[in-house]
Short mmCIF file of C-alpha atoms and ligand atoms in Angstrom, two decimals:
data_model
loop_
_atom_site.label_atom_id
_atom_site.label_comp_id
_atom_site.label_asym_id
_atom_site.label_seq_id
_atom_site.Cartn_x
_atom_site.Cartn_y
_atom_site.Cartn_z
CA MET A 1 -3.32 25.18 36.53
CA ARG A 2 -0.67 25.38 33.62
CA SER A 3 1.01 22.12 33.44
CA PRO A 4 4.64 22.29 34.39
CA ILE A 5 5.76 19.78 31.62
CA PRO A 6 5.87 22.04 28.60
CA ASP A 7 8.09 24.53 30.80
CA TYR A 8 10.31 21.63 31.84
CA LEU A 9 10.80 20.67 28.21
CA ASP A 10 11.81 24.22 27.35
CA GLU A 11 14.15 24.13 30.27
CA ILE A 12 15.94 20.99 29.02
CA LEU A 13 16.45 22.62 25.59
CA ASP A 14 17.78 25.77 27.19
CA LYS A 15 20.16 23.55 29.28
CA HIS A 16 21.65 21.77 26.19
CA ARG A 17 21.45 24.39 23.51
CA PRO A 18 24.92 25.95 24.39
CA ASP A 19 26.56 22.73 23.72
CA ARG A 20 28.01 23.06 20.04
CA SER A 21 30.20 20.06 20.15
CA GLY A 22 30.13 17.20 17.51
CA ALA A 23 29.61 17.69 13.82
CA ASN A 24 26.88 17.04 11.30
CA ALA A 25 27.07 13.68 9.36
CA ASP A 26 29.51 14.46 6.54
CA TYR A 27 29.05 11.28 4.24
CA ILE A 28 25.62 12.36 3.07
CA PRO A 29 25.70 16.01 1.60
CA ALA A 30 22.03 16.76 2.61
CA LEU A 31 22.89 15.87 6.10
CA ALA A 32 26.17 17.83 6.24
CA SER A 33 24.26 21.01 5.27
CA ALA A 34 21.64 20.65 7.70
CA ASP A 35 21.19 23.66 10.09
CA PRO A 36 23.15 22.40 13.09
CA GLU A 37 21.39 24.78 15.54
CA LYS A 38 18.02 23.03 15.17
CA LEU A 39 16.95 21.66 18.54
CA ALA A 40 13.72 19.94 19.39
CA ILE A 41 12.07 17.51 21.80
CA ALA A 42 8.59 15.78 21.91
CA ILE A 43 7.10 13.42 24.35
CA SER A 44 3.86 11.42 23.50
CA THR A 45 1.74 9.76 26.00
CA LEU A 46 -0.12 6.57 25.70
CA ASP A 47 -3.46 8.27 25.64
CA GLY A 48 -2.30 10.55 22.50
CA VAL A 49 -1.23 13.56 24.21
CA GLU A 50 1.94 15.47 22.96
CA TYR A 51 4.21 17.83 24.38
CA THR A 52 6.92 19.65 22.35
CA SER A 53 9.50 22.22 22.60
CA GLY A 54 11.96 23.83 20.10
CA ASP A 55 11.86 23.14 16.41
CA SER A 56 9.12 20.32 16.76
CA GLU A 57 7.68 20.96 13.43
CA PHE A 58 10.97 20.80 11.59
CA ALA A 59 11.10 17.68 9.31
CA PHE A 60 14.21 15.65 8.80
CA SER A 61 15.02 12.10 7.30
CA ILE A 62 14.47 9.23 9.64
CA GLN A 63 17.69 7.31 8.66
CA SER A 64 18.53 4.68 10.90
CA MET A 65 15.60 5.31 13.18
CA SER A 66 13.46 3.62 10.41
CA LYS A 67 15.18 0.40 11.19
CA PRO A 68 13.29 -0.98 14.14
CA PHE A 69 9.76 -0.09 12.60
CA VAL A 70 10.64 -1.79 9.36
CA TYR A 71 12.02 -4.88 11.47
CA GLY A 72 8.56 -4.94 13.09
CA MET A 73 6.69 -4.71 9.58
CA ALA A 74 8.90 -7.69 8.31
CA LEU A 75 8.05 -9.66 11.56
CA GLU A 76 4.36 -8.99 10.91
CA ARG A 77 4.61 -10.20 7.33
CA LEU A 78 7.00 -13.09 7.37
CA GLY A 79 6.82 -14.27 10.83
CA LEU A 80 9.61 -14.40 13.52
CA PRO A 81 11.27 -17.70 12.22
CA ALA A 82 11.68 -16.70 8.73
CA VAL A 83 13.13 -13.06 9.84
CA LEU A 84 15.42 -14.89 12.23
CA ASP A 85 16.66 -17.18 9.49
CA THR A 86 17.98 -13.98 7.67
CA VAL A 87 19.07 -11.57 10.51
CA GLY A 88 20.23 -12.38 14.09
CA VAL A 89 19.51 -10.54 17.41
CA GLU A 90 23.06 -10.15 18.82
CA PRO A 91 24.70 -6.89 19.49
CA THR A 92 27.75 -6.22 17.66
CA GLY A 93 29.31 -3.45 19.56
CA GLU A 94 30.59 -2.12 16.24
CA ALA A 95 29.65 0.98 14.17
CA PHE A 96 26.56 1.24 12.33
CA ASN A 97 28.01 0.60 8.85
CA GLU A 98 30.31 -2.24 9.91
CA LEU A 99 30.12 -5.36 7.83
CA SER A 100 29.08 -7.60 10.97
CA LEU A 101 28.22 -10.86 9.65
CA ASP A 102 28.08 -14.20 11.11
CA LYS A 103 31.29 -15.85 9.93
CA ALA A 104 29.82 -19.23 8.93
CA SER A 105 26.24 -18.22 7.54
CA GLY A 106 26.83 -14.68 6.43
CA LYS A 107 23.67 -13.50 8.39
CA PRO A 108 24.04 -10.00 9.77
CA LEU A 109 24.29 -9.88 13.57
CA ASN A 110 21.25 -7.80 14.01
CA PRO A 111 18.66 -5.54 12.09
CA MET A 112 19.95 -2.31 13.67
CA ILE A 113 23.22 -2.11 11.98
CA ASN A 114 23.08 -1.25 8.19
CA ALA A 115 23.84 -4.71 6.96
CA GLY A 116 20.84 -6.21 8.94
CA ALA A 117 18.52 -3.43 7.90
CA ILE A 118 19.23 -3.81 4.26
CA ALA A 119 18.50 -7.45 4.60
CA VAL A 120 15.43 -6.94 6.57
CA HIS A 121 14.39 -4.20 3.95
CA ALA A 122 14.92 -6.76 1.04
CA LEU A 123 12.39 -9.17 2.66
CA LEU A 124 9.55 -6.82 2.02
CA GLY A 125 7.47 -7.12 -1.09
CA PRO A 126 7.30 -10.03 -3.36
CA ARG A 127 10.33 -11.69 -4.83
CA GLY A 128 12.14 -9.58 -7.34
CA ALA A 129 10.24 -6.28 -6.01
CA SER A 130 11.75 -3.10 -7.21
CA ALA A 131 13.41 -0.48 -5.00
CA ALA A 132 10.19 1.87 -5.45
CA GLU A 133 7.85 -1.09 -4.56
CA ARG A 134 9.67 -1.74 -1.24
CA ALA A 135 10.20 1.90 -0.47
CA GLU A 136 6.37 2.54 -0.74
CA ILE A 137 5.67 -0.47 1.29
CA VAL A 138 7.94 1.08 3.96
CA ARG A 139 6.58 4.51 3.59
CA ALA A 140 2.98 3.40 4.10
CA GLY A 141 4.07 1.26 7.09
CA LEU A 142 5.75 3.99 8.79
CA SER A 143 2.86 6.31 8.18
CA GLU A 144 0.73 3.92 10.25
CA PHE A 145 3.28 4.42 13.11
CA ALA A 146 3.04 8.11 12.82
CA GLY A 147 -0.58 8.38 12.20
CA ARG A 148 -0.22 10.41 9.03
CA ASP A 149 0.88 10.20 5.60
CA LEU A 150 4.91 10.62 5.57
CA ARG A 151 6.81 11.05 2.37
CA ILE A 152 10.15 10.42 1.06
CA ASP A 153 12.42 13.17 0.44
CA ALA A 154 13.88 12.39 -2.91
CA SER A 155 16.81 15.00 -2.55
CA VAL A 156 18.05 13.31 0.56
CA ALA A 157 17.88 9.91 -1.08
CA GLU A 158 19.86 11.16 -4.14
CA SER A 159 22.44 12.76 -2.14
CA GLU A 160 23.03 9.47 -0.11
CA ARG A 161 22.75 7.41 -3.15
CA ALA A 162 25.55 9.36 -4.94
CA GLY A 163 28.32 8.10 -2.32
CA ALA A 164 26.65 4.85 -1.00
CA TYR A 165 29.65 2.86 -1.84
CA ARG A 166 29.71 1.06 1.52
CA ASN A 167 26.07 0.21 1.57
CA VAL A 168 26.25 -1.15 -1.85
CA ALA A 169 29.28 -3.23 -0.96
CA ILE A 170 27.24 -4.41 2.12
CA ALA A 171 24.26 -5.40 -0.01
CA ASN A 172 26.69 -7.11 -2.71
CA MET A 173 28.28 -9.05 0.23
CA LEU A 174 24.61 -10.13 1.48
CA ARG A 175 23.80 -11.23 -2.05
CA SER A 176 26.84 -13.29 -2.06
CA TYR A 177 25.84 -15.21 0.92
CA ASP A 178 22.30 -15.30 -0.51
CA ILE A 179 20.89 -13.44 2.54
CA VAL A 180 19.65 -10.87 0.00
CA ALA A 181 17.98 -13.24 -2.49
CA ASP A 182 17.20 -10.22 -4.95
CA ASP A 183 18.94 -7.63 -7.08
CA PRO A 184 21.36 -5.91 -4.38
CA ASP A 185 21.12 -2.72 -5.93
CA GLU A 186 17.26 -2.48 -5.73
CA ALA A 187 17.88 -3.41 -2.10
CA VAL A 188 20.33 -0.54 -1.21
CA ASN A 189 17.98 1.95 -3.28
CA GLY A 190 14.95 0.93 -1.62
CA TYR A 191 16.79 1.00 1.84
CA ILE A 192 18.05 4.62 0.90
CA ASP A 193 14.53 5.62 0.17
CA GLN A 194 13.66 4.24 3.64
CA CYS A 195 16.20 6.27 5.34
CA SER A 196 14.85 9.41 3.57
CA ILE A 197 11.42 9.31 4.78
CA LEU A 198 10.64 12.81 6.55
CA VAL A 199 9.60 12.94 10.07
CA THR A 200 9.29 15.50 12.95
CA VAL A 201 10.09 14.95 16.53
CA ALA A 202 6.39 14.84 17.21
CA ASP A 203 5.94 12.21 14.45
CA LEU A 204 8.98 10.25 16.18
CA ALA A 205 7.59 10.75 19.71
CA LEU A 206 4.18 9.14 18.41
CA MET A 207 5.84 6.16 16.61
CA ALA A 208 7.82 5.50 19.88
CA ALA A 209 4.50 5.66 21.69
CA THR A 210 3.33 3.16 19.61
CA LEU A 211 5.97 0.82 20.48
CA ALA A 212 5.51 1.90 24.31
CA GLY A 213 1.84 1.11 24.03
CA GLY A 214 2.50 -2.44 22.89
CA GLY A 215 2.01 -1.97 19.21
CA ILE A 216 -1.13 0.31 19.08
CA ASN A 217 -0.84 3.87 17.82
CA PRO A 218 -2.46 6.00 20.63
CA ARG A 219 -3.74 8.54 18.34
CA THR A 220 -5.37 6.50 15.65
CA GLY A 221 -6.18 3.43 17.97
CA HIS A 222 -4.94 1.06 15.19
CA ARG A 223 -2.76 -2.11 16.28
CA VAL A 224 0.22 -1.49 14.24
CA LEU A 225 2.49 -4.50 15.59
CA SER A 226 1.19 -7.53 17.58
CA PRO A 227 2.36 -7.70 21.26
CA ARG A 228 4.91 -10.33 20.48
CA VAL A 229 6.45 -8.64 17.50
CA ASN A 230 6.46 -5.37 19.45
CA ARG A 231 8.28 -7.11 22.20
CA GLN A 232 10.76 -8.30 19.90
CA VAL A 233 11.33 -4.84 18.33
CA LEU A 234 11.96 -3.31 21.86
CA GLY A 235 14.23 -6.15 22.74
CA VAL A 236 16.36 -5.56 19.94
CA MET A 237 16.27 -1.88 20.42
CA MET A 238 17.26 -2.17 23.94
CA THR A 239 20.53 -4.28 23.18
CA CYS A 240 21.35 -3.10 19.67
CA GLY A 241 19.78 0.28 19.22
CA MET A 242 22.77 2.17 20.08
CA TYR A 243 25.52 0.54 18.03
CA ASP A 244 28.93 0.54 19.79
CA VAL A 245 27.57 2.50 22.95
CA ALA A 246 24.50 0.10 23.65
CA GLY A 247 26.08 -0.72 27.09
CA ASP A 248 26.60 2.84 28.27
CA TRP A 249 23.30 3.84 26.93
CA MET A 250 21.46 1.03 28.72
CA THR A 251 23.29 1.83 31.93
CA GLU A 252 23.03 5.38 32.01
CA VAL A 253 19.67 6.21 30.36
CA GLY A 254 18.11 2.92 30.39
CA VAL A 255 15.43 3.49 27.74
CA PRO A 256 15.19 1.25 24.55
CA ALA A 257 16.25 3.77 22.01
CA LYS A 258 17.38 4.22 18.40
CA SER A 259 19.39 7.04 16.91
CA GLY A 260 19.94 8.18 13.27
CA VAL A 261 22.79 10.12 11.54
CA SER A 262 20.37 12.95 10.88
CA GLY A 263 20.55 13.69 14.49
CA GLY A 264 17.30 12.35 15.69
CA VAL A 265 17.02 9.76 18.49
CA PHE A 266 13.88 8.23 19.90
CA GLY A 267 13.18 6.23 23.07
CA VAL A 268 10.47 4.12 24.35
CA LEU A 269 9.44 3.55 27.99
CA PRO A 270 7.03 0.54 27.74
CA GLY A 271 3.67 1.18 29.16
CA GLN A 272 4.63 4.80 29.58
CA VAL A 273 5.77 7.18 26.95
CA GLY A 274 7.64 7.70 23.68
CA ILE A 275 10.22 10.38 23.59
CA ALA A 276 12.13 11.92 20.61
CA ALA A 277 14.89 14.53 20.30
CA TYR A 278 16.67 16.30 17.43
CA SER A 279 19.74 18.08 16.93
CA PRO A 280 22.05 17.42 13.91
CA ARG A 281 25.58 17.50 15.27
CA LEU A 282 26.90 13.84 16.13
CA ASP A 283 29.35 12.43 18.51
CA GLY A 284 31.91 9.81 17.29
CA HIS A 285 29.47 7.11 17.44
CA GLY A 286 27.03 8.68 15.03
CA SER A 287 24.35 9.87 17.66
CA SER A 288 23.15 13.24 18.08
CA VAL A 289 25.34 14.94 21.01
CA ARG A 290 22.54 16.98 22.50
CA GLY A 291 19.97 14.35 21.65
CA THR A 292 22.03 11.90 23.91
CA ARG A 293 22.33 14.78 26.57
CA ILE A 294 18.73 15.45 26.49
CA PHE A 295 17.92 11.76 27.12
CA ARG A 296 20.28 11.55 29.84
CA THR A 297 18.58 14.50 31.68
CA LEU A 298 15.31 13.29 31.13
CA SER A 299 16.13 9.88 32.41
CA ASP A 300 17.66 11.34 35.63
CA ASP A 301 14.89 13.83 36.23
CA MET A 302 11.96 11.81 35.45
CA GLY A 303 13.15 8.43 36.67
CA LEU A 304 12.74 6.80 33.41
CA HIS A 305 15.49 4.11 33.70
CA ILE A 306 13.81 0.89 32.90
CA MET A 307 15.90 -1.07 35.43
CA GLU A 308 14.86 1.17 38.05
CA ALA A 309 13.12 -1.42 40.35
CA PRO A 310 9.59 -0.20 41.26
CA GLU A 311 8.42 0.16 44.74
CA PRO A 312 7.04 -3.30 45.71
CA ALA A 313 3.28 -3.02 44.97
CA ARG A 314 0.98 -2.20 47.50
CA SER A 315 -0.98 -5.11 48.80
CA ILE A 316 -3.59 -6.04 46.16
CA ILE A 317 -5.66 -7.66 49.04
CA ARG A 318 -7.82 -4.87 50.13
CA ARG A 319 -9.60 -6.96 52.72
CA ASP A 320 -9.92 -10.32 53.64
CA ARG A 321 -12.89 -10.86 55.82
CA ARG A 322 -14.84 -13.94 57.32
CA PHE A 323 -18.40 -13.95 58.25
CA VAL A 324 -20.92 -16.46 59.22
CA ASP A 325 -24.28 -16.40 57.33
CA GLU A 326 -27.71 -17.28 58.92
CA ASP A 327 -27.48 -20.77 57.85
CA GLY A 328 -24.22 -21.26 59.78
CA GLU A 329 -21.95 -21.33 56.60
CA MET A 330 -18.46 -19.92 56.99
CA VAL A 331 -18.09 -17.14 54.37
CA ARG A 332 -14.80 -15.88 53.44
CA ILE A 333 -14.58 -12.62 51.14
CA CYS A 334 -11.26 -11.73 49.66
CA SER A 335 -11.52 -8.39 48.13
CA LEU A 336 -8.66 -7.38 45.71
CA GLN A 337 -7.65 -4.12 44.06
CA GLY A 338 -5.49 -2.66 41.29
CA LEU A 339 -3.49 -4.17 38.77
CA ILE A 340 -2.51 -7.87 39.39
CA GLN A 341 0.40 -9.43 37.68
CA TRP A 342 2.27 -12.65 38.72
CA SER A 343 3.73 -11.48 42.11
CA GLY A 344 0.32 -10.09 43.05
CA ALA A 345 -1.43 -13.35 42.22
CA GLU A 346 1.07 -15.31 43.97
CA ASN A 347 0.35 -13.27 47.00
CA VAL A 348 -3.28 -13.84 46.75
CA LEU A 349 -2.70 -17.69 46.32
CA ARG A 350 -0.63 -17.77 49.30
CA THR A 351 -3.52 -16.25 51.37
CA MET A 352 -6.11 -18.51 49.68
CA ASP A 353 -3.95 -21.41 50.58
CA ALA A 354 -3.80 -20.79 54.39
CA PRO A 355 -5.04 -23.65 56.13
CA GLU A 356 -8.62 -22.98 56.84
CA SER A 357 -10.81 -26.11 56.79
CA SER A 358 -13.79 -23.95 58.25
CA THR A 359 -14.61 -21.93 54.91
CA THR A 360 -17.43 -23.35 53.22
CA VAL A 361 -18.32 -20.49 50.88
CA PHE A 362 -15.32 -18.37 49.32
CA ILE A 363 -16.17 -14.98 47.48
CA LEU A 364 -13.32 -13.57 45.27
CA ASP A 365 -14.27 -9.87 44.90
CA LEU A 366 -12.61 -8.20 41.98
CA ARG A 367 -14.88 -5.09 41.74
CA ARG A 368 -11.78 -2.70 42.59
CA VAL A 369 -9.38 -4.56 40.20
CA TYR A 370 -8.70 -2.86 36.93
CA SER A 371 -6.45 -5.14 35.27
CA ILE A 372 -5.27 -8.86 35.40
CA ASN A 373 -2.60 -10.15 33.12
CA ASP A 374 -2.76 -13.37 31.36
CA VAL A 375 -0.51 -15.31 33.92
CA ALA A 376 -2.53 -13.84 37.03
CA ARG A 377 -5.81 -14.77 35.14
CA ARG A 378 -4.58 -18.47 34.68
CA LEU A 379 -3.27 -18.79 38.20
CA PHE A 380 -6.67 -17.51 39.60
CA THR A 381 -8.64 -19.65 37.38
CA GLU A 382 -6.67 -22.88 38.56
CA ALA A 383 -6.79 -21.91 42.14
CA LEU A 384 -10.67 -21.39 42.04
CA ALA A 385 -11.10 -24.60 40.39
CA ARG A 386 -9.01 -26.37 42.85
CA MET A 387 -10.95 -24.73 45.71
CA GLU A 388 -14.14 -26.10 44.05
CA GLY A 389 -12.61 -29.43 43.78
CA ASP A 390 -11.99 -29.35 47.59
CA GLY A 391 -15.84 -28.85 48.21
CA VAL A 392 -15.76 -24.91 48.82
CA ARG A 393 -18.45 -23.04 47.25
CA VAL A 394 -16.68 -20.52 45.16
CA MET A 395 -18.54 -17.17 43.96
CA LEU A 396 -17.04 -14.50 41.82
CA MET A 397 -17.72 -10.93 41.82
CA ASP A 398 -16.18 -9.69 38.56
CA PRO A 399 -18.50 -7.15 37.00
CA GLU A 400 -16.10 -6.43 34.07
CA ASN A 401 -15.37 -9.97 33.41
CA LEU A 402 -11.60 -9.63 33.97
CA LEU A 403 -11.20 -13.50 34.79
CA ALA A 404 -12.89 -14.18 31.53
CA CYS A 405 -15.05 -16.69 33.30
CA ALA A 406 -18.37 -15.91 31.41
CA GLY A 407 -19.48 -17.93 28.51
CA PRO A 408 -19.65 -21.60 27.87
CA ASP A 409 -15.75 -21.76 26.77
CA SER A 410 -14.84 -20.46 30.04
CA PRO A 411 -12.33 -22.54 32.15
CA LEU A 412 -14.87 -22.26 35.05
CA PRO A 413 -18.29 -22.46 33.27
CA GLY A 414 -20.22 -23.35 36.36
CA LEU A 415 -18.76 -20.73 38.62
CA GLU A 416 -21.44 -18.67 40.54
CA ARG A 417 -21.14 -14.91 39.79
CA ILE A 418 -22.79 -12.38 42.05
CA ASP A 419 -22.81 -8.54 41.60
CA SER A 420 -23.16 -7.60 45.28
CA LEU A 421 -23.19 -9.16 48.93
CA ARG A 422 -26.89 -8.35 49.16
CA HIS A 423 -27.55 -11.88 47.96
CA LEU A 424 -26.02 -13.20 51.20
CA LYS A 425 -28.38 -13.25 53.99
CA GLY A 426 -27.63 -12.48 57.72
CA LEU A 427 -23.82 -12.20 57.19
CA LYS A 428 -22.24 -11.57 60.65
CA ARG A 429 -18.53 -10.59 60.56
CA ILE A 430 -16.20 -12.76 62.70
CA ARG A 431 -13.99 -10.09 63.92
CA ASN A 432 -11.12 -12.09 65.37
CA ALA A 433 -10.64 -14.15 62.17
CA VAL A 434 -8.12 -11.85 60.60
CA ALA A 435 -5.92 -13.04 57.58
CA ALA A 436 -2.32 -13.14 57.93
CA PRO A 437 -0.73 -9.93 57.07
CA ILE A 438 0.13 -9.72 53.41
CA ARG A 439 3.21 -7.82 52.23
N1 LIG B 1 21.18 5.95 5.69
C1 LIG B 1 22.28 5.94 6.75
C2 LIG B 1 23.32 4.69 6.16
O1 LIG B 1 22.87 3.90 5.93
C3 LIG B 1 21.70 5.64 8.10
C4 LIG B 1 22.71 5.41 8.99
C5 LIG B 1 22.21 5.91 10.42
O2 LIG B 1 21.41 6.60 10.52
O3 LIG B 1 22.92 5.47 11.31
O4 LIG B 1 24.47 5.09 6.19
#
């Protein structure tokens, strides 16, 4: 069978190719002269598979799409409090190059606008670092997300630098508030190099997939961001990534995303995929016209909107059976399945809680469970401990140690673990003792 996905991507590009509205960014000559007909899309899955269509090997400058990744790098290096002291996380609803600073503190409102991005860039490297030093830190860091060595296009940087009056003004303003502690010119120059790093849509999709995968690059397997920092980056992208159309984007497309004035845009569907599109003509908000439309189509066709409420999970209680063994013990075996998060754990606890004084042995069977998140693990551990406290003999079938009960440091060190029901002699099923239906 030939997968229909590549054909679907070709179709999306064909659908939007005739749209020639918008115009290349004109304030950076290297972007103004880019071929406006270029069109590309890439999707990267969390197991490292890539689907592309169109000019997917064409390299363009990353521009503002660098901002979330560099924000993540700064958070990893300096920690959340230090970065929050420098740049806030509030959407501005204003254009990317607006001088949106908090009136009292002078703090940029978020790291996705230029003011915030320049301030974040200036946090990298040692005090007094040069533009070249910081640019190299960023280049190396972004390469980790892309899984290959990226490079800075010096001609794009020069072209932007020649007319960077506004960004120079922003950096000087930040310096006056002590938000940028070093030479503002070095900060702007380093930031411009950051924006001039070349990527393809395939690179961007993989970088997005790294964020989708909780900070682990699906191709290299390297952890690039910690889960907490990754979450912070996605949260800021979701609320501030699309400048003055963040609300429209969030309601219509519903994927945390970031666009850049080169015409690229990437989106992250947590736990699922990274997506990137490229087409240089921009709308009045500085985002790619065709890129935006491609994302709208993808979101509708593939049901990517993050606020689309998932179908209520099928019961994770596969079976809840009662037996009596040859010694007359009342044995209850509760077999679970699938992925267990808070709501699933609550469901199980409610069942375990059903008044049933007759149970003397309780077996929690996790053999068909493939994942338990942290909160569910803590709820189960607590519930099992309470059951033991109530005098019930508790046994666990957990071959992959999902509850992390093994070892001396476990919260339930004494819990009996069994690998099959063969240990229990002469079990006789009690047919009429059916658990309350679980929804
Ligand atoms: N280098 C560009 C600037 O600072 C990036 C802007 C963008 O991509 O939105 O003006």
